[in-house]
């Protein structure tokens, strides 16, 4: 009898994990995100015109990566050297993602950004 209850518990856990495969995972994630990040208010209307996306970094992104690395770690001196960044982007760039934002044309959104190489 103990085996039956143990199997039922395991089956329930597996079914609960499989439930996320039918799309409920995304709805749970979105609901959780709403609790942590409040929706934009009218004061944040300019942020609505940003459209962030990620893409793998390539060797063409080297200059931008060097500048960003030096700015991000300016105080600690822990930035990666240009040579290490170049090696990383050439050998395993697919493992490195960059976050980029696009702005809807005509939205008059002005943001200071680094140019891409």
mmCIF file of N, CA and C in Angstrom:
data_model
loop_
_atom_site.group_PDB
_atom_site.id
_atom_site.type_symbol
_atom_site.label_atom_id
_atom_site.label_comp_id
_atom_site.label_asym_id
_atom_site.label_seq_id
_atom_site.Cartn_x
_atom_site.Cartn_y
_atom_site.Cartn_z
ATOM 1 N N UNK A 1 0.826 -1.183 0.000
ATOM 2 C CA UNK A 1 0.000 0.000 0.000
ATOM 3 C C UNK A 1 0.870 1.245 0.000
ATOM 4 N N UNK A 2 1.997 1.169 0.702
ATOM 5 C CA UNK A 2 2.897 2.320 0.736
ATOM 6 C C UNK A 2 3.462 2.591 -0.652
ATOM 7 N N UNK A 3 3.670 1.488 -1.419
ATOM 8 C CA UNK A 3 4.196 1.676 -2.767
ATOM 9 C C UNK A 3 3.199 2.422 -3.637
ATOM 10 N N UNK A 4 1.931 2.111 -3.498
ATOM 11 C CA UNK A 4 0.896 2.778 -4.288
ATOM 12 C C UNK A 4 0.835 4.259 -3.998
ATOM 13 N N UNK A 5 0.936 4.631 -2.726
ATOM 14 C CA UNK A 5 0.880 6.052 -2.384
ATOM 15 C C UNK A 5 2.136 6.764 -2.861
ATOM 16 N N UNK A 6 3.253 6.031 -2.862
ATOM 17 C CA UNK A 6 4.495 6.641 -3.336
ATOM 18 C C UNK A 6 4.412 6.887 -4.846
ATOM 19 N N UNK A 7 3.876 5.927 -5.583
ATOM 20 C CA UNK A 7 3.724 6.098 -7.025
ATOM 21 C C UNK A 7 2.767 7.235 -7.342
ATOM 22 N N UNK A 8 1.691 7.340 -6.573
ATOM 23 C CA UNK A 8 0.731 8.409 -6.789
ATOM 24 C C UNK A 8 1.401 9.760 -6.586
ATOM 25 N N UNK A 9 2.212 9.860 -5.559
ATOM 26 C CA UNK A 9 2.929 11.107 -5.300
ATOM 27 C C UNK A 9 3.881 11.434 -6.441
ATOM 28 N N UNK A 10 4.587 10.420 -6.925
ATOM 29 C CA UNK A 10 5.505 10.620 -8.049
ATOM 30 C C UNK A 10 4.738 11.010 -9.302
ATOM 31 N N UNK A 11 3.605 10.319 -9.546
ATOM 32 C CA UNK A 11 2.786 10.641 -10.715
ATOM 33 C C UNK A 11 2.285 12.071 -10.646
ATOM 34 N N UNK A 12 1.875 12.506 -9.457
ATOM 35 C CA UNK A 12 1.374 13.872 -9.303
ATOM 36 C C UNK A 12 2.480 14.880 -9.587
ATOM 37 N N UNK A 13 3.681 14.590 -9.115
ATOM 38 C CA UNK A 13 4.807 15.493 -9.363
ATOM 39 C C UNK A 13 5.110 15.557 -10.848
ATOM 40 N N UNK A 14 5.110 14.387 -11.512
ATOM 41 C CA UNK A 14 5.368 14.366 -12.950
ATOM 42 C C UNK A 14 4.276 15.101 -13.708
ATOM 43 N N UNK A 15 3.010 14.884 -13.315
ATOM 44 C CA UNK A 15 1.909 15.571 -13.977
ATOM 45 C C UNK A 15 2.001 17.075 -13.763
ATOM 46 N N UNK A 16 2.401 17.480 -12.561
ATOM 47 C CA UNK A 16 2.545 18.902 -12.276
ATOM 48 C C UNK A 16 3.644 19.499 -13.150
ATOM 49 N N UNK A 17 4.759 18.774 -13.315
ATOM 50 C CA UNK A 17 5.841 19.252 -14.171
ATOM 51 C C UNK A 17 5.417 19.280 -15.633
ATOM 52 N N UNK A 18 4.652 18.286 -16.067
ATOM 53 C CA UNK A 18 4.195 18.242 -17.451
ATOM 54 C C UNK A 18 3.175 19.328 -17.736
ATOM 55 N N UNK A 19 2.462 19.788 -16.712
ATOM 56 C CA UNK A 19 1.469 20.839 -16.914
ATOM 57 C C UNK A 19 2.117 22.100 -17.458
ATOM 58 N N UNK A 20 3.367 22.315 -17.127
ATOM 59 C CA UNK A 20 4.048 23.501 -17.620
ATOM 60 C C UNK A 20 4.333 23.421 -19.116
ATOM 61 N N UNK A 21 4.309 22.229 -19.675
ATOM 62 C CA UNK A 21 4.592 22.080 -21.094
ATOM 63 C C UNK A 21 3.427 22.509 -21.968
ATOM 64 N N UNK A 22 2.236 22.641 -21.415
ATOM 65 C CA UNK A 22 1.078 22.986 -22.234
ATOM 66 C C UNK A 22 0.833 24.490 -22.331
ATOM 67 N N UNK A 23 1.782 25.303 -21.920
ATOM 68 C CA UNK A 23 1.622 26.746 -22.041
ATOM 69 C C UNK A 23 1.321 27.437 -20.732
ATOM 70 N N UNK A 24 0.975 26.672 -19.706
ATOM 71 C CA UNK A 24 0.679 27.325 -18.432
ATOM 72 C C UNK A 24 1.938 27.897 -17.807
ATOM 73 N N UNK A 25 3.091 27.361 -18.181
ATOM 74 C CA UNK A 25 4.349 27.881 -17.646
ATOM 75 C C UNK A 25 4.496 29.356 -17.984
ATOM 76 N N UNK A 26 4.199 29.698 -19.227
ATOM 77 C CA UNK A 26 4.335 31.093 -19.651
ATOM 78 C C UNK A 26 3.357 31.973 -18.893
ATOM 79 N N UNK A 27 2.125 31.523 -18.718
ATOM 80 C CA UNK A 27 1.165 32.350 -17.988
ATOM 81 C C UNK A 27 1.575 32.511 -16.532
ATOM 82 N N UNK A 28 2.135 31.463 -15.920
ATOM 83 C CA UNK A 28 2.638 31.583 -14.547
ATOM 84 C C UNK A 28 3.799 32.562 -14.486
ATOM 85 N N UNK A 29 4.677 32.474 -15.465
ATOM 86 C CA UNK A 29 5.828 33.369 -15.505
ATOM 87 C C UNK A 29 5.387 34.820 -15.668
ATOM 88 N N UNK A 30 4.437 35.066 -16.551
ATOM 89 C CA UNK A 30 3.957 36.433 -16.755
ATOM 90 C C UNK A 30 3.260 36.969 -15.514
ATOM 91 N N UNK A 31 2.472 36.136 -14.851
ATOM 92 C CA UNK A 31 1.818 36.575 -13.617
ATOM 93 C C UNK A 31 2.841 36.881 -12.538
ATOM 94 N N UNK A 32 3.857 36.057 -12.430
ATOM 95 C CA UNK A 32 4.918 36.284 -11.451
ATOM 96 C C UNK A 32 5.660 37.568 -11.769
ATOM 97 N N UNK A 33 5.926 37.817 -13.052
ATOM 98 C CA UNK A 33 6.652 39.020 -13.455
ATOM 99 C C UNK A 33 5.843 40.271 -13.127
ATOM 100 N N UNK A 34 4.544 40.233 -13.301
ATOM 101 C CA UNK A 34 3.708 41.396 -12.990
ATOM 102 C C UNK A 34 3.787 41.758 -11.516
ATOM 103 N N UNK A 35 3.964 40.758 -10.667
ATOM 104 C CA UNK A 35 4.061 41.026 -9.237
ATOM 105 C C UNK A 35 5.376 41.701 -8.891
ATOM 106 N N UNK A 36 6.422 41.417 -9.646
ATOM 107 C CA UNK A 36 7.738 41.963 -9.343
ATOM 108 C C UNK A 36 7.978 43.287 -10.049
ATOM 109 N N UNK A 37 7.618 43.367 -11.320
ATOM 110 C CA UNK A 37 7.840 44.586 -12.092
ATOM 111 C C UNK A 37 6.487 45.230 -12.352
ATOM 112 N N UNK A 38 6.227 46.383 -11.735
ATOM 113 C CA UNK A 38 4.935 47.025 -11.964
ATOM 114 C C UNK A 38 4.811 47.469 -13.421
ATOM 115 N N UNK A 39 3.592 47.462 -13.912
ATOM 116 C CA UNK A 39 3.363 47.907 -15.276
ATOM 117 C C UNK A 39 3.704 49.381 -15.395
ATOM 118 N N UNK A 40 4.057 49.799 -16.588
ATOM 119 C CA UNK A 40 4.442 51.186 -16.820
ATOM 120 C C UNK A 40 3.288 52.122 -16.504
ATOM 121 N N UNK A 41 3.639 53.257 -15.965
ATOM 122 C CA UNK A 41 2.652 54.298 -15.707
ATOM 123 C C UNK A 41 2.792 55.352 -16.790
ATOM 124 N N UNK A 42 1.962 56.372 -16.739
ATOM 125 C CA UNK A 42 2.031 57.419 -17.751
ATOM 126 C C UNK A 42 3.377 58.132 -17.711
ATOM 127 N N UNK A 43 4.038 58.160 -16.546
ATOM 128 C CA UNK A 43 5.353 58.784 -16.450
ATOM 129 C C UNK A 43 6.403 57.997 -17.221
ATOM 130 N N UNK A 44 6.170 56.720 -17.423
ATOM 131 C CA UNK A 44 7.123 55.864 -18.118
ATOM 132 C C UNK A 44 6.738 55.650 -19.579
ATOM 133 N N UNK A 45 5.933 56.549 -20.139
ATOM 134 C CA UNK A 45 5.429 56.326 -21.494
ATOM 135 C C UNK A 45 6.546 56.231 -22.523
ATOM 136 N N UNK A 46 7.681 56.903 -22.280
ATOM 137 C CA UNK A 46 8.793 56.811 -23.226
ATOM 138 C C UNK A 46 9.373 55.406 -23.252
ATOM 139 N N UNK A 47 9.309 54.705 -22.125
ATOM 140 C CA UNK A 47 9.858 53.352 -22.071
ATOM 141 C C UNK A 47 9.052 52.375 -22.914
ATOM 142 N N UNK A 48 7.797 52.710 -23.188
ATOM 143 C CA UNK A 48 6.968 51.820 -23.995
ATOM 144 C C UNK A 48 7.471 51.720 -25.427
ATOM 145 N N UNK A 49 8.234 52.718 -25.867
ATOM 146 C CA UNK A 49 8.718 52.684 -27.244
ATOM 147 C C UNK A 49 10.016 51.893 -27.383
ATOM 148 N N UNK A 50 10.565 51.412 -26.262
ATOM 149 C CA UNK A 50 11.749 50.557 -26.332
ATOM 150 C C UNK A 50 11.311 49.127 -26.600
ATOM 151 N N UNK A 51 12.058 48.442 -27.421
ATOM 152 C CA UNK A 51 11.744 47.050 -27.734
ATOM 153 C C UNK A 51 13.014 46.227 -27.565
ATOM 154 N N UNK A 52 13.273 45.754 -26.326
ATOM 155 C CA UNK A 52 14.519 45.011 -26.096
ATOM 156 C C UNK A 52 14.476 43.617 -26.728
ATOM 157 N N UNK A 53 15.620 43.182 -27.178
ATOM 158 C CA UNK A 53 15.768 41.827 -27.704
ATOM 159 C C UNK A 53 17.200 41.373 -27.464
ATOM 160 N N UNK A 54 17.412 40.083 -27.538
ATOM 161 C CA UNK A 54 18.763 39.542 -27.369
ATOM 162 C C UNK A 54 19.197 38.893 -28.674
ATOM 163 N N UNK A 55 20.498 38.856 -28.859
ATOM 164 C CA UNK A 55 21.066 38.128 -29.992
ATOM 165 C C UNK A 55 22.478 37.719 -29.615
ATOM 166 N N UNK A 56 22.981 36.659 -30.235
ATOM 167 C CA UNK A 56 24.367 36.260 -29.953
ATOM 168 C C UNK A 56 25.330 37.360 -30.396
ATOM 169 N N UNK A 57 26.377 37.553 -29.613
ATOM 170 C CA UNK A 57 27.393 38.534 -29.967
ATOM 171 C C UNK A 57 28.343 37.937 -30.992
ATOM 172 N N UNK A 58 28.862 38.773 -31.850
ATOM 173 C CA UNK A 58 29.797 38.349 -32.888
ATOM 174 C C UNK A 58 31.073 39.174 -32.765
ATOM 175 N N UNK A 59 32.110 38.801 -33.489
ATOM 176 C CA UNK A 59 33.338 39.609 -33.458
ATOM 177 C C UNK A 59 33.114 41.065 -33.875
ATOM 178 N N UNK A 60 32.062 41.335 -34.639
ATOM 179 C CA UNK A 60 31.759 42.724 -35.010
ATOM 180 C C UNK A 60 31.368 43.566 -33.801
ATOM 181 N N UNK A 61 30.969 42.919 -32.711
ATOM 182 C CA UNK A 61 30.562 43.630 -31.496
ATOM 183 C C UNK A 61 31.732 43.898 -30.558
ATOM 184 N N UNK A 62 32.938 43.578 -30.967
ATOM 185 C CA UNK A 62 34.099 43.672 -30.077
ATOM 186 C C UNK A 62 34.273 45.069 -29.488
ATOM 187 N N UNK A 63 34.242 46.094 -30.317
ATOM 188 C CA UNK A 63 34.472 47.460 -29.820
ATOM 189 C C UNK A 63 33.432 47.852 -28.771
ATOM 190 N N UNK A 64 32.176 47.549 -29.038
ATOM 191 C CA UNK A 64 31.112 47.861 -28.078
ATOM 192 C C UNK A 64 31.302 47.089 -26.782
ATOM 193 N N UNK A 65 31.714 45.832 -26.886
ATOM 194 C CA UNK A 65 31.941 45.012 -25.690
ATOM 195 C C UNK A 65 33.094 45.556 -24.857
ATOM 196 N N UNK A 66 34.155 45.992 -25.515
ATOM 197 C CA UNK A 66 35.307 46.542 -24.795
ATOM 198 C C UNK A 66 34.893 47.799 -24.034
ATOM 199 N N UNK A 67 34.170 48.693 -24.697
ATOM 200 C CA UNK A 67 33.730 49.932 -24.043
ATOM 201 C C UNK A 67 32.812 49.615 -22.876
ATOM 202 N N UNK A 68 31.830 48.751 -23.093
ATOM 203 C CA UNK A 68 30.885 48.399 -22.034
ATOM 204 C C UNK A 68 31.584 47.723 -20.865
ATOM 205 N N UNK A 69 32.486 46.823 -21.149
ATOM 206 C CA UNK A 69 33.231 46.116 -20.103
ATOM 207 C C UNK A 69 34.042 47.108 -19.257
ATOM 208 N N UNK A 70 34.704 48.037 -19.912
ATOM 209 C CA UNK A 70 35.507 49.025 -19.185
ATOM 210 C C UNK A 70 34.644 49.969 -18.359
ATOM 211 N N UNK A 71 33.478 50.340 -18.872
ATOM 212 C CA UNK A 71 32.577 51.202 -18.106
ATOM 213 C C UNK A 71 31.955 50.455 -16.929
ATOM 214 N N UNK A 72 31.583 49.215 -17.148
ATOM 215 C CA UNK A 72 30.913 48.439 -16.101
ATOM 216 C C UNK A 72 31.843 48.103 -14.950
ATOM 217 N N UNK A 73 33.109 47.896 -15.240
ATOM 218 C CA UNK A 73 34.055 47.491 -14.204
ATOM 219 C C UNK A 73 35.140 48.538 -13.967
ATOM 220 N N UNK A 74 34.824 49.794 -14.229
ATOM 221 C CA UNK A 74 35.823 50.862 -14.093
ATOM 222 C C UNK A 74 36.338 50.979 -12.663
ATOM 223 N N UNK A 75 35.455 50.854 -11.687
ATOM 224 C CA UNK A 75 35.852 51.026 -10.287
ATOM 225 C C UNK A 75 36.649 49.841 -9.756
ATOM 226 N N UNK A 76 36.270 48.646 -10.152
ATOM 227 C CA UNK A 76 36.906 47.455 -9.580
ATOM 228 C C UNK A 76 38.141 47.003 -10.351
ATOM 229 N N UNK A 77 38.289 47.456 -11.573
ATOM 230 C CA UNK A 77 39.418 47.013 -12.383
ATOM 231 C C UNK A 77 39.301 45.565 -12.809
ATOM 232 N N UNK A 78 38.108 44.979 -12.719
ATOM 233 C CA UNK A 78 37.918 43.566 -13.043
ATOM 234 C C UNK A 78 37.442 43.322 -14.454
ATOM 235 N N UNK A 79 37.614 44.302 -15.332
ATOM 236 C CA UNK A 79 37.122 44.111 -16.696
ATOM 237 C C UNK A 79 38.001 43.128 -17.463
ATOM 238 N N UNK A 80 37.393 42.472 -18.429
ATOM 239 C CA UNK A 80 38.118 41.531 -19.276
ATOM 240 C C UNK A 80 38.992 42.305 -20.250
ATOM 241 N N UNK A 81 40.140 41.774 -20.547
ATOM 242 C CA UNK A 81 41.021 42.442 -21.509
ATOM 243 C C UNK A 81 40.435 42.327 -22.915
ATOM 244 N N UNK A 82 40.859 43.226 -23.771
ATOM 245 C CA UNK A 82 40.416 43.212 -25.159
ATOM 246 C C UNK A 82 40.749 41.862 -25.810
ATOM 247 N N UNK A 83 41.919 41.349 -25.505
ATOM 248 C CA UNK A 83 42.358 40.074 -26.084
ATOM 249 C C UNK A 83 41.436 38.927 -25.651
ATOM 250 N N UNK A 84 41.042 38.918 -24.360
ATOM 251 C CA UNK A 84 40.134 37.872 -23.870
ATOM 252 C C UNK A 84 38.761 37.999 -24.515
ATOM 253 N N UNK A 85 38.274 39.239 -24.639
ATOM 254 C CA UNK A 85 36.976 39.445 -25.280
ATOM 255 C C UNK A 85 37.011 39.000 -26.741
ATOM 256 N N UNK A 86 38.090 39.325 -27.412
ATOM 257 C CA UNK A 86 38.228 38.927 -28.814
ATOM 258 C C UNK A 86 38.229 37.399 -28.941
ATOM 259 N N UNK A 87 38.956 36.730 -28.067
ATOM 260 C CA UNK A 87 38.986 35.265 -28.073
ATOM 261 C C UNK A 87 37.585 34.706 -27.808
ATOM 262 N N UNK A 88 36.922 35.260 -26.815
ATOM 263 C CA UNK A 88 35.589 34.796 -26.438
ATOM 264 C C UNK A 88 34.608 34.935 -27.598
ATOM 265 N N UNK A 89 34.623 36.077 -28.251
ATOM 266 C CA UNK A 89 33.686 36.309 -29.351
ATOM 267 C C UNK A 89 34.018 35.467 -30.582
ATOM 268 N N UNK A 90 35.295 35.209 -30.816
ATOM 269 C CA UNK A 90 35.684 34.401 -31.978
ATOM 270 C C UNK A 90 35.470 32.912 -31.763
ATOM 271 N N UNK A 91 35.708 32.427 -30.565
ATOM 272 C CA UNK A 91 35.647 30.987 -30.306
ATOM 273 C C UNK A 91 34.284 30.502 -29.836
ATOM 274 N N UNK A 92 33.615 31.300 -29.032
ATOM 275 C CA UNK A 92 32.325 30.836 -28.491
ATOM 276 C C UNK A 92 31.341 31.994 -28.378
ATOM 277 N N UNK A 93 31.257 32.790 -29.417
ATOM 278 C CA UNK A 93 30.346 33.928 -29.433
ATOM 279 C C UNK A 93 28.889 33.526 -29.258
ATOM 280 N N UNK A 94 28.538 32.330 -29.703
ATOM 281 C CA UNK A 94 27.162 31.866 -29.554
ATOM 282 C C UNK A 94 26.733 31.712 -28.106
ATOM 283 N N UNK A 95 27.698 31.649 -27.202
ATOM 284 C CA UNK A 95 27.383 31.546 -25.776
ATOM 285 C C UNK A 95 27.206 32.915 -25.130
ATOM 286 N N UNK A 96 27.541 33.966 -25.871
ATOM 287 C CA UNK A 96 27.474 35.327 -25.340
ATOM 288 C C UNK A 96 26.291 36.044 -25.972
ATOM 289 N N UNK A 97 25.392 36.547 -25.142
ATOM 290 C CA UNK A 97 24.236 37.270 -25.651
ATOM 291 C C UNK A 97 24.345 38.742 -25.305
ATOM 292 N N UNK A 98 23.892 39.564 -26.221
ATOM 293 C CA UNK A 98 23.818 40.996 -25.975
ATOM 294 C C UNK A 98 22.360 41.399 -25.892
ATOM 295 N N UNK A 99 22.056 42.363 -25.049
ATOM 296 C CA UNK A 99 20.702 42.898 -24.957
ATOM 297 C C UNK A 99 20.691 44.204 -25.733
ATOM 298 N N UNK A 100 19.804 44.296 -26.680
ATOM 299 C CA UNK A 100 19.708 45.464 -27.541
ATOM 300 C C UNK A 100 18.295 46.014 -27.468
ATOM 301 N N UNK A 101 18.156 47.279 -27.736
ATOM 302 C CA UNK A 101 16.841 47.913 -27.752
ATOM 303 C C UNK A 101 16.651 48.627 -29.079
ATOM 304 N N UNK A 102 15.468 48.516 -29.604
ATOM 305 C CA UNK A 102 15.116 49.299 -30.776
ATOM 306 C C UNK A 102 14.057 50.296 -30.355
ATOM 307 N N UNK A 103 13.993 51.369 -31.058
ATOM 308 C CA UNK A 103 13.016 52.408 -30.769
ATOM 309 C C UNK A 103 12.124 52.538 -31.992
ATOM 310 N N UNK A 104 10.845 52.670 -31.759
ATOM 311 C CA UNK A 104 9.906 52.831 -32.856
ATOM 312 C C UNK A 104 10.202 54.153 -33.555
ATOM 313 N N UNK A 105 10.390 54.126 -34.871
ATOM 314 C CA UNK A 105 10.656 55.378 -35.586
ATOM 315 C C UNK A 105 9.529 56.387 -35.365
ATOM 316 N N UNK A 106 9.901 57.624 -35.169
ATOM 317 C CA UNK A 106 8.919 58.678 -34.950
ATOM 318 C C UNK A 106 8.448 58.797 -33.516
ATOM 319 N N UNK A 107 9.008 58.010 -32.606
ATOM 320 C CA UNK A 107 8.562 58.073 -31.213
ATOM 321 C C UNK A 107 9.252 59.190 -30.446
ATOM 322 N N UNK A 108 10.243 59.829 -31.050
ATOM 323 C CA UNK A 108 10.996 60.923 -30.419
ATOM 324 C C UNK A 108 11.653 60.510 -29.119
ATOM 325 N N UNK A 109 11.980 59.240 -28.992
ATOM 326 C CA UNK A 109 12.670 58.777 -27.791
ATOM 327 C C UNK A 109 14.153 59.049 -27.955
ATOM 328 N N UNK A 110 14.732 59.758 -27.017
ATOM 329 C CA UNK A 110 16.152 60.083 -27.054
ATOM 330 C C UNK A 110 16.844 59.352 -25.915
ATOM 331 N N UNK A 111 17.806 58.528 -26.247
ATOM 332 C CA UNK A 111 18.562 57.805 -25.229
ATOM 333 C C UNK A 111 20.019 57.773 -25.649
ATOM 334 N N UNK A 112 20.896 57.930 -24.672
ATOM 335 C CA UNK A 112 22.314 57.825 -24.972
ATOM 336 C C UNK A 112 22.654 56.352 -25.135
ATOM 337 N N UNK A 113 23.227 56.012 -26.254
ATOM 338 C CA UNK A 113 23.601 54.623 -26.506
ATOM 339 C C UNK A 113 25.009 54.574 -27.074
ATOM 340 N N UNK A 114 25.592 53.412 -27.008
ATOM 341 C CA UNK A 114 26.892 53.188 -27.629
ATOM 342 C C UNK A 114 26.657 52.731 -29.058
ATOM 343 N N UNK A 115 27.438 53.232 -29.968
ATOM 344 C CA UNK A 115 27.274 52.802 -31.355
ATOM 345 C C UNK A 115 27.811 51.382 -31.502
ATOM 346 N N UNK A 116 27.245 50.665 -32.455
ATOM 347 C CA UNK A 116 27.746 49.317 -32.707
ATOM 348 C C UNK A 116 28.886 49.398 -33.693
ATOM 349 N N UNK A 117 29.767 48.426 -33.638
ATOM 350 C CA UNK A 117 30.946 48.432 -34.516
ATOM 351 C C UNK A 117 30.567 47.986 -35.902
#
